[in-house]
Coordinates of C-alpha atoms in Angstrom, one line a residue:
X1 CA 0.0 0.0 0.0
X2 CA 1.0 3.4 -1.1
X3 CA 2.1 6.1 1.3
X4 CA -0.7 8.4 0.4
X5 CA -3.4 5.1 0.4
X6 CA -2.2 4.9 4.1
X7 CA -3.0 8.7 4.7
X8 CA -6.5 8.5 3.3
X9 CA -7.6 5.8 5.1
X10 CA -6.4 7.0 8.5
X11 CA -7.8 10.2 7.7
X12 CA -11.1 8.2 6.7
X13 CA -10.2 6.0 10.5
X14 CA -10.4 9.4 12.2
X15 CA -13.9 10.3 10.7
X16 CA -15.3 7.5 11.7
X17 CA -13.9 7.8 15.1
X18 CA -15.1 11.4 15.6
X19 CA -16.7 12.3 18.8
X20 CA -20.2 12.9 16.6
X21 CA -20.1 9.5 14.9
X22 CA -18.8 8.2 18.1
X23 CA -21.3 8.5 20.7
X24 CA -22.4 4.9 20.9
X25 CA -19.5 3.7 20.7
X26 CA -18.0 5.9 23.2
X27 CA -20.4 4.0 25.6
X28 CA -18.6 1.1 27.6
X29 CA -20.3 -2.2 27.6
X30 CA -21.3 -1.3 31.1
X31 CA -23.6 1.8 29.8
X32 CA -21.6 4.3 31.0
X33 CA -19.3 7.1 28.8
X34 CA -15.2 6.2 29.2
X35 CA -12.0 7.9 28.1
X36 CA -11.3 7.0 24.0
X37 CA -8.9 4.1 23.1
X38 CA -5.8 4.8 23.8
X39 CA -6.0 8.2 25.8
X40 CA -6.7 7.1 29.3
X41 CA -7.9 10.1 31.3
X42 CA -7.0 8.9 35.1
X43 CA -8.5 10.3 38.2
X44 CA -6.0 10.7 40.9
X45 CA -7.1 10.2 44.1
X46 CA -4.9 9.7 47.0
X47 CA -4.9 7.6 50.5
X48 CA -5.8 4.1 50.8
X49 CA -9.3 4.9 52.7
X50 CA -12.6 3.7 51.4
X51 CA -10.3 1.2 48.6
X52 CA -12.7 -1.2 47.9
X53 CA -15.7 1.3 46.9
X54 CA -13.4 3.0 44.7
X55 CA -12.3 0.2 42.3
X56 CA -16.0 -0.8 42.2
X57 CA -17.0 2.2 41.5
X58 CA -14.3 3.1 38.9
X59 CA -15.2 -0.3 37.5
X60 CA -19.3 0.4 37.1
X61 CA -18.3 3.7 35.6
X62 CA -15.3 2.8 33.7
X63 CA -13.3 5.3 34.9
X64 CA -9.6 4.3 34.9
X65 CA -7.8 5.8 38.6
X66 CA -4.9 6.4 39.9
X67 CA -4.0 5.9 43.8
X68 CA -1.2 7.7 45.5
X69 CA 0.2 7.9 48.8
X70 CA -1.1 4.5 50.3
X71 CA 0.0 4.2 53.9
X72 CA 3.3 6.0 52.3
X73 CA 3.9 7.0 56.3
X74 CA 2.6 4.0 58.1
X75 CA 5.0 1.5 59.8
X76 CA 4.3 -1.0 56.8
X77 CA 3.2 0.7 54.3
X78 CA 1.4 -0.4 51.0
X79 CA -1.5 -2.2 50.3
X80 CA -2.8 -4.6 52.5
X81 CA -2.8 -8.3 51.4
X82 CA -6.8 -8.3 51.6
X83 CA -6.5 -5.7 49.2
X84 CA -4.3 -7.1 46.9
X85 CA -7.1 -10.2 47.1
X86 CA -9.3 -8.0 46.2
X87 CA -7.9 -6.8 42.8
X88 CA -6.7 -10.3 42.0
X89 CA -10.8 -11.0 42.2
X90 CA -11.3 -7.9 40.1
X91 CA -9.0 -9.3 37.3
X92 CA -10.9 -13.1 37.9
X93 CA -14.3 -11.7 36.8
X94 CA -13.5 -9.1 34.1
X95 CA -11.6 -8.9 31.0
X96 CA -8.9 -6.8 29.6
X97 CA -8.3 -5.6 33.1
X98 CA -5.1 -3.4 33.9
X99 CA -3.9 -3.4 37.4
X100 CA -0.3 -1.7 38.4
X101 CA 1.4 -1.7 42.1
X102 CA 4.8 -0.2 42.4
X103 CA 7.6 -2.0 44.1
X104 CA 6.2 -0.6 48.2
X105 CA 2.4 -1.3 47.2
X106 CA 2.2 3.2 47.9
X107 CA 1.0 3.4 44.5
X108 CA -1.7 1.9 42.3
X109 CA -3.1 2.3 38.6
X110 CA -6.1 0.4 38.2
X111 CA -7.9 0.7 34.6
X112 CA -11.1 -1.3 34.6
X113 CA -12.1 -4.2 32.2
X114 CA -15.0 -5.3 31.1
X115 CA -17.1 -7.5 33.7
X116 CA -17.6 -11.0 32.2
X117 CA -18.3 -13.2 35.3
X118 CA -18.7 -16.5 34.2
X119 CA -19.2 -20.1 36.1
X120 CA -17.4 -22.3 38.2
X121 CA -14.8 -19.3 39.6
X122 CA -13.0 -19.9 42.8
X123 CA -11.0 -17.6 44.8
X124 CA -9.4 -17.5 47.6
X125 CA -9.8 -14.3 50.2
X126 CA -7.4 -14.8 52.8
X127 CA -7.7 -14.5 56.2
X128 CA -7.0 -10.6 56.8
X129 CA -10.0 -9.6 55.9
X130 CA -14.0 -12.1 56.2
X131 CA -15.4 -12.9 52.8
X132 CA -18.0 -10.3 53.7
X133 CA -15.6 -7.7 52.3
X134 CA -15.4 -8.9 49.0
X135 CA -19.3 -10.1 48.8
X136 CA -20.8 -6.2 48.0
X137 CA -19.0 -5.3 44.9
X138 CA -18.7 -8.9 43.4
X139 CA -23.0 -9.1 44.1
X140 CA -23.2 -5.2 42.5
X141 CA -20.6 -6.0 39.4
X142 CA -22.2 -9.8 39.2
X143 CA -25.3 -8.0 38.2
X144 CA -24.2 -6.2 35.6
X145 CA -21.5 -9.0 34.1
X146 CA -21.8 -10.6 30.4
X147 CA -22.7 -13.7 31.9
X148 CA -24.3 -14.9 35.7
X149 CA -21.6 -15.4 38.1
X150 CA -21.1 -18.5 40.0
X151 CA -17.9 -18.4 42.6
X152 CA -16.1 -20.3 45.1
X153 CA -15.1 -18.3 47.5
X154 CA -12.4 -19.3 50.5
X155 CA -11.6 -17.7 53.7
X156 CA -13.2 -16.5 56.6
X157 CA -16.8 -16.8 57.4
X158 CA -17.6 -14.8 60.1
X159 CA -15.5 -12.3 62.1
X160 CA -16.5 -9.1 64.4
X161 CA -15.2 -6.9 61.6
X162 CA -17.1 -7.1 58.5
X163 CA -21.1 -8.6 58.0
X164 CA -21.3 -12.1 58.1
X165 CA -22.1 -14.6 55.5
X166 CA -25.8 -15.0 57.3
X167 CA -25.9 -11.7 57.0
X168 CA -25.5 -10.7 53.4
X169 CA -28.3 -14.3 52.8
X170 CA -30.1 -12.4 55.1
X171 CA -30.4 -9.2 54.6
X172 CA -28.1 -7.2 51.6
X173 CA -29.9 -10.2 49.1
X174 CA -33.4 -8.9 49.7
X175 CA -32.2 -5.4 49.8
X176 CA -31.4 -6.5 46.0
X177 CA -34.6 -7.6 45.1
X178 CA -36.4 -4.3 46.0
X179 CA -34.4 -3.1 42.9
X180 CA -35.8 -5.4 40.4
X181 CA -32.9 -8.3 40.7
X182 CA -34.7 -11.9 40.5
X183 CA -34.7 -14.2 43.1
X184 CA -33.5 -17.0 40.5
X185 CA -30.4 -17.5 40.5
X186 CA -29.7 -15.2 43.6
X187 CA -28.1 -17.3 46.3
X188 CA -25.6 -18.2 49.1
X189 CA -24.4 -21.3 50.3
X190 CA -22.5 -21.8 53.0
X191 CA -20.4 -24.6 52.5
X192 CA -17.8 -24.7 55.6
X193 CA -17.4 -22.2 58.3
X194 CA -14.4 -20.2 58.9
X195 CA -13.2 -17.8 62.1
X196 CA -10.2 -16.2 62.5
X197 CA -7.5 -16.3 62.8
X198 CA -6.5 -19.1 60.6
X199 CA -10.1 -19.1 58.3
X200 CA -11.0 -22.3 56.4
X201 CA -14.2 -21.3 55.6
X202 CA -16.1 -21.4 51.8
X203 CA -19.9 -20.4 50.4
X204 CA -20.8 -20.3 46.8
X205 CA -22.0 -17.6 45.5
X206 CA -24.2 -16.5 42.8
X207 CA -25.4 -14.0 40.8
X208 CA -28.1 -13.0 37.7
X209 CA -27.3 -10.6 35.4
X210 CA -29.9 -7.8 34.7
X211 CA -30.5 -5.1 31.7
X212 CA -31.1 -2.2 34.6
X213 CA -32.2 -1.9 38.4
X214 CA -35.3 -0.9 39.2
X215 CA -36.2 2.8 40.4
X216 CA -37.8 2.6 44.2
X217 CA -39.8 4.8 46.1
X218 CA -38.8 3.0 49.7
X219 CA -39.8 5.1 52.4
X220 CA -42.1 2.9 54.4
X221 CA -40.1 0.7 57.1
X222 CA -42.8 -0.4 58.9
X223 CA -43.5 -2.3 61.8
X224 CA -41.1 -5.2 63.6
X225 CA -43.2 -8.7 63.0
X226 CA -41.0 -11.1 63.9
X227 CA -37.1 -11.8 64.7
X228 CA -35.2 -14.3 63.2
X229 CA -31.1 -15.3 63.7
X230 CA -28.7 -17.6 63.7
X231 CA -25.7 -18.9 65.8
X232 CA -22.6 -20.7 65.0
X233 CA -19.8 -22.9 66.6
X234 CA -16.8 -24.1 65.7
X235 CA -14.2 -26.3 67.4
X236 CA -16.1 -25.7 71.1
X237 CA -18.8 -26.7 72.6
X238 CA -22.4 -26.9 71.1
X239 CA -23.7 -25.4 74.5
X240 CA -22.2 -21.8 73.7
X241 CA -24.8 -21.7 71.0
X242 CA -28.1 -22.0 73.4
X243 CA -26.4 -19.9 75.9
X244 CA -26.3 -17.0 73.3
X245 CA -30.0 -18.0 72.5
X246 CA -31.5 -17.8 75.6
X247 CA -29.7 -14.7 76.5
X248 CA -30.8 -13.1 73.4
X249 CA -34.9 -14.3 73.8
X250 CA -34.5 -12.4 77.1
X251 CA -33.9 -9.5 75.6
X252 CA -36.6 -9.9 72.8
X253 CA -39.2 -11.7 74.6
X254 CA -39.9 -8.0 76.8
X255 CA -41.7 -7.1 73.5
X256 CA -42.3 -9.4 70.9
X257 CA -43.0 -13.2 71.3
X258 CA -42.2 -14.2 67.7
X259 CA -38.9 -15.1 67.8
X260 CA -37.0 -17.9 66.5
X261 CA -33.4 -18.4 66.2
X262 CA -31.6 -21.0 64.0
X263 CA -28.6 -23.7 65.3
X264 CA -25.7 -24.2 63.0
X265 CA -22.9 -26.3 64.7
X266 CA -20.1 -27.6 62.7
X267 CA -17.5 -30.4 62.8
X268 CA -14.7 -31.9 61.2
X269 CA -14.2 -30.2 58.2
X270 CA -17.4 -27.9 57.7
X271 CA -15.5 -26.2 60.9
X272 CA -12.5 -24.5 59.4
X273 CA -9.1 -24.1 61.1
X274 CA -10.1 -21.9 64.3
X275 CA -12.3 -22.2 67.4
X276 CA -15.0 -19.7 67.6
X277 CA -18.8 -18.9 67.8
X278 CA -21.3 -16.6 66.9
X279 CA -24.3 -14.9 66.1
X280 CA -26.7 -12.8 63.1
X281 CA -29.7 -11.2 64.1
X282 CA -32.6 -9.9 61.7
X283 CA -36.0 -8.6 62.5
X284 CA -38.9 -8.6 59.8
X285 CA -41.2 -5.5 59.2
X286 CA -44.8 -5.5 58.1
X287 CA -43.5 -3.4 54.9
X288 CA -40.6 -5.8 54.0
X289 CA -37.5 -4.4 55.7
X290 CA -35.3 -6.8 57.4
X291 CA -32.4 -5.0 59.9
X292 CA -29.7 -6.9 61.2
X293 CA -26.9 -7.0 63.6
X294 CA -24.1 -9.7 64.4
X295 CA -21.1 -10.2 65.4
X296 CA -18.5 -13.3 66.0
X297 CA -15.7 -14.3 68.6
X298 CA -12.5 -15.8 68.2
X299 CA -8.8 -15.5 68.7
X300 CA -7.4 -12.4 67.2
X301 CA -5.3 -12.4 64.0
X302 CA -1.3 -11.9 63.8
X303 CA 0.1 -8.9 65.3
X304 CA 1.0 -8.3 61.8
X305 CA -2.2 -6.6 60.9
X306 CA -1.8 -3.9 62.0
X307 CA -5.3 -2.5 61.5
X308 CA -6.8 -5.2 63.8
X309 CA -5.4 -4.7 66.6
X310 CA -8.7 -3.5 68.1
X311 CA -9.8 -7.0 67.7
X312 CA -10.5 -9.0 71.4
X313 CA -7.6 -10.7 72.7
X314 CA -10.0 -12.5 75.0
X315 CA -12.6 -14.8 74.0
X316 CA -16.2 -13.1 75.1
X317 CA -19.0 -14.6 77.1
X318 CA -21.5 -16.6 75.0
X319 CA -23.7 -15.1 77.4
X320 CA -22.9 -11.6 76.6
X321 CA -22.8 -11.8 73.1
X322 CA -26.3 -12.8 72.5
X323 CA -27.2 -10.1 74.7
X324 CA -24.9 -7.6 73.2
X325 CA -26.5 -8.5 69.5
X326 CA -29.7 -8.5 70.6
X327 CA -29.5 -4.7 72.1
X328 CA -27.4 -3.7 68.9
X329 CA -30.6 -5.3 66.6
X330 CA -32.8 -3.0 69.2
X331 CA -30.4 0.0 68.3
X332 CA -30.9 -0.2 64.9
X333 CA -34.6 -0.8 65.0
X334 CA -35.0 2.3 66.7
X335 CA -33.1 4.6 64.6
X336 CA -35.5 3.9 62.2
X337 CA -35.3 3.2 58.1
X338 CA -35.6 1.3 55.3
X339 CA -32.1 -0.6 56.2
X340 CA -29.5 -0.9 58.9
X341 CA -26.6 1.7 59.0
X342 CA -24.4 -1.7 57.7
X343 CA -26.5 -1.7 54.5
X344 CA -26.9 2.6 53.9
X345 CA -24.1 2.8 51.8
X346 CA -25.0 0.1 49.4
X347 CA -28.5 1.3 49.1
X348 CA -27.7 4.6 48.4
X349 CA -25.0 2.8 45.5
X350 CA -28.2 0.6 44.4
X351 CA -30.1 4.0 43.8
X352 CA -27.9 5.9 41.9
X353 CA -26.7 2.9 39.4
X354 CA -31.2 2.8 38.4
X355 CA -32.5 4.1 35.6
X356 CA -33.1 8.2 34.7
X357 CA -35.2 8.0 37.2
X358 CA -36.1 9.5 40.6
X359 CA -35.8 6.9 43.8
X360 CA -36.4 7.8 47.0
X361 CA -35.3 6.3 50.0
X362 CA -35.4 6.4 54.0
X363 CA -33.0 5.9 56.6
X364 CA -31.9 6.4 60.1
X365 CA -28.6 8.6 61.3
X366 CA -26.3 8.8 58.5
X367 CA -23.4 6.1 59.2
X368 CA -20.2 7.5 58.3
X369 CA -19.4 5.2 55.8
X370 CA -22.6 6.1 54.2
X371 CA -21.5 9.6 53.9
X372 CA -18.2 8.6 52.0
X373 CA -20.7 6.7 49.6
X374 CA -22.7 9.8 48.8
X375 CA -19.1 11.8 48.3
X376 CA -17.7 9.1 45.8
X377 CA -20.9 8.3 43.9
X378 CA -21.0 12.0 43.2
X379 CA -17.2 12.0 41.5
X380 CA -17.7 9.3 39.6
X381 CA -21.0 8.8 38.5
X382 CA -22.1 12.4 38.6
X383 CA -25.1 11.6 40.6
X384 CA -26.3 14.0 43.7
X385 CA -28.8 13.4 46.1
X386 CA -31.4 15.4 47.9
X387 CA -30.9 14.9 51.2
X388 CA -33.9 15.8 54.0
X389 CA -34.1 15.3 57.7
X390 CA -37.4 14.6 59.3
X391 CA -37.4 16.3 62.7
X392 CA -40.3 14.1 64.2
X393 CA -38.8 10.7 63.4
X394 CA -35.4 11.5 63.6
X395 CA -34.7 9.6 60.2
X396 CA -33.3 11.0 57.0
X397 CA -35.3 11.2 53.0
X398 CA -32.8 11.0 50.4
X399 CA -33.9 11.7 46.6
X400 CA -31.8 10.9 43.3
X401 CA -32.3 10.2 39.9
X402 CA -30.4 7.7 38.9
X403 CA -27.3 7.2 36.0
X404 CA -29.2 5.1 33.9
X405 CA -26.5 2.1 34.2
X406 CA -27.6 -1.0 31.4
X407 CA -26.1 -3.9 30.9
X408 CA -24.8 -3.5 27.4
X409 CA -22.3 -6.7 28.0
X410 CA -25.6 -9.2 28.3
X411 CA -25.4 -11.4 26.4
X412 CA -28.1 -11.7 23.5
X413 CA -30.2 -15.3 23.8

């Protein structure tokens, strides 16, 4: 080919590729506008606080980003290894996925891929942080993946850290279904429990992919019907978990007679590594909401995680942790709201990824997590909400419309 046939046809490339002719194909395959091949536009954001929101969020919106200064002054600094799982999981489920660490872990360039999911994925999570961490952006990018996901995934069941495995069954999957996700193919197992510090746990997980979310007008918590939980024990005695139970019904049965919680004792195997127990509360409304609490106890991690050192050294009485849970579930319930503060920041996510459309939600004291939410949805998905107290029940009404995420990946039957 001649010199000046090469010119014409780039110059003919270019056309084609003009921002006019280019809208649609501007769009990622997750619906939302990205930076033109080969010119990467990152955002620079610095600090390694709220991690895990940002690379889900950067990966809904296809926004590549770029993450200085990450524990640059702490005594060992870099990424954590539960955050290092969490971008090797990031790279499992999508496609053409670019992650970069430099030689300390102080700086990271992450340019999102396309979300492909797929069946029969397996990962393991570690033990530094529960598999709770990584179950809210796999569930939210699951959703919007080329195919439904089905994963494996190892570690730790249940800590006093992040929400439990009974929890997110509980509670975060019918929090999903208020948005239009189907119940088929939505599901937890829980294979094998897993405590710290040693882990050992696994649950399968999986997901349904959907065209859009549903808008919501959610405002209506309701009244408490009836209280449901579940308690756990590895590697010690059964007894621990009746002892929690009975403490807990003394709390409950001051007020309401229907309650009713669940035994789950493992052995052998389906026990993990570590000794521990625990407990997930959840009480029912008349309108639909469910509100948990929970919490587990076991021996505290390495001395090398430096950001657990909080955790209990000593192990709790079973005693006091049912009646601890129980008056944390009675906390929440009285702050009022569609969902616990545990779950405000997802909903809020939930809201903003729906159609052009206005949703309108209800909750109790703003957590501050949920606040960091709001500040990061706003950068990256350009999406603000109206946010309203209500003096006379203490509870907060927040308004949005939404970005009008689709599926574009799905796959056509």
């Amino acid at each position: 080919m001649s010199i000046k046939s090469e010119k014409i046809l780039g110059r003919k490339r270019r056309r084609e590729l003009s921002p006019r002719r280019s809208s649609k194909l501007l769009k990622t395959r997750n619906g939302i506008s990205g930076s033109r091949m080969g010119k990467f536009s990152y955002m620079r954001l610095k600090g390694s606080q709220n991690l895990r929101l940002r690379l889900l969020l950067s990966t809904l919106s296809s926004t590549p980003i770029l993450i200085d200064d990450i524990r640059a002054d702490a005594t060992w600094p870099g990424l954590r290894p539960h955050e290092v799982s969490l971008l090797r999981l990031l790279e499992k489920v999508s496609d053409d996925c670019v992650v970069e660490i430099n030689e300390t872990g102080t700086k990271l360039k992450y340019k999102p891929g396309i979300v492909m999911s797929g069946r029969h994925l397996v990962h393991d999570c570690g033990t530094s942080r529960s598999i709770g961490y990584f179950l809210e952006p796999l569930v939210v990018l699951g959703l919007f993946g080329k195919k439904p996901l089905s994963i494996r995934l190892k570690g730790i069941t249940n800590d006093s850290k992040d929400p439990s495995v009974d929890t997110f069954r509980s509670t975060t999957l019918p929090i999903l279904k208020q948005f239009g996700v189907p119940s088929e193919g939505l599901d937890l197992k829980i294979e094998s429990r897993g405590v710290p510090p040693h882990g050992g746990g696994q649950v399968m997980l999986s997901v349904p992919i959907v065209d859009s979310l549903k808008a919501i007008t959610w405002i209506d918590e309701g009244m408490v019907k009836r209280i449901r939980g579940i308690t756990f024990s590895t590697r010690v005695s059964a007894q621990f978990e009746n002892t929690m139970i009975h403490a807990a019904r003394g709390i409950f049965n001051r007020s309401l007679p229907d309650v009713h919680i669940f035994t789950d004792h493992k052995a052998g195997e389906q026990a993990g590594k570590s000794p521990g127990y625990g407990i997930s509360l959840y009480a029912e409304t008349t309108s639909g909401c469910v509100i948990s609490a929970d919490t587990a106890v076991s021996y505290a991690r390495g001395e090398d995680e430096g950001e657990l050192e909080d955790e209990k050294k000593e192990l709790s009485p079973p005693g006091d942790v049912g009646e601890e849970i129980a008056s944390a579930l009675l906390d929440e319930i009285e702050q009022g709201g569609v969902v616990d503060s545990t779950h405000q920041g997802l909903l809020f996510l939930l809201c903003a990824l729906c159609p052009q459309d206005v949703s309108k939600v209800c909750v109790g004291k703003l957590a501050p997590y949920a606040i960091e939410v709001l500040r990061h949805i706003r950068d990256f998905l350009g999406v603000k909400f109206v946010i309203k107290p209500d003096p006379s029940t203490e509870t907060v009404i927040l308004k949005c419309v939404g970005c009008g995420l689709k599926n574009l990946s799905r796959k056509v039957s």
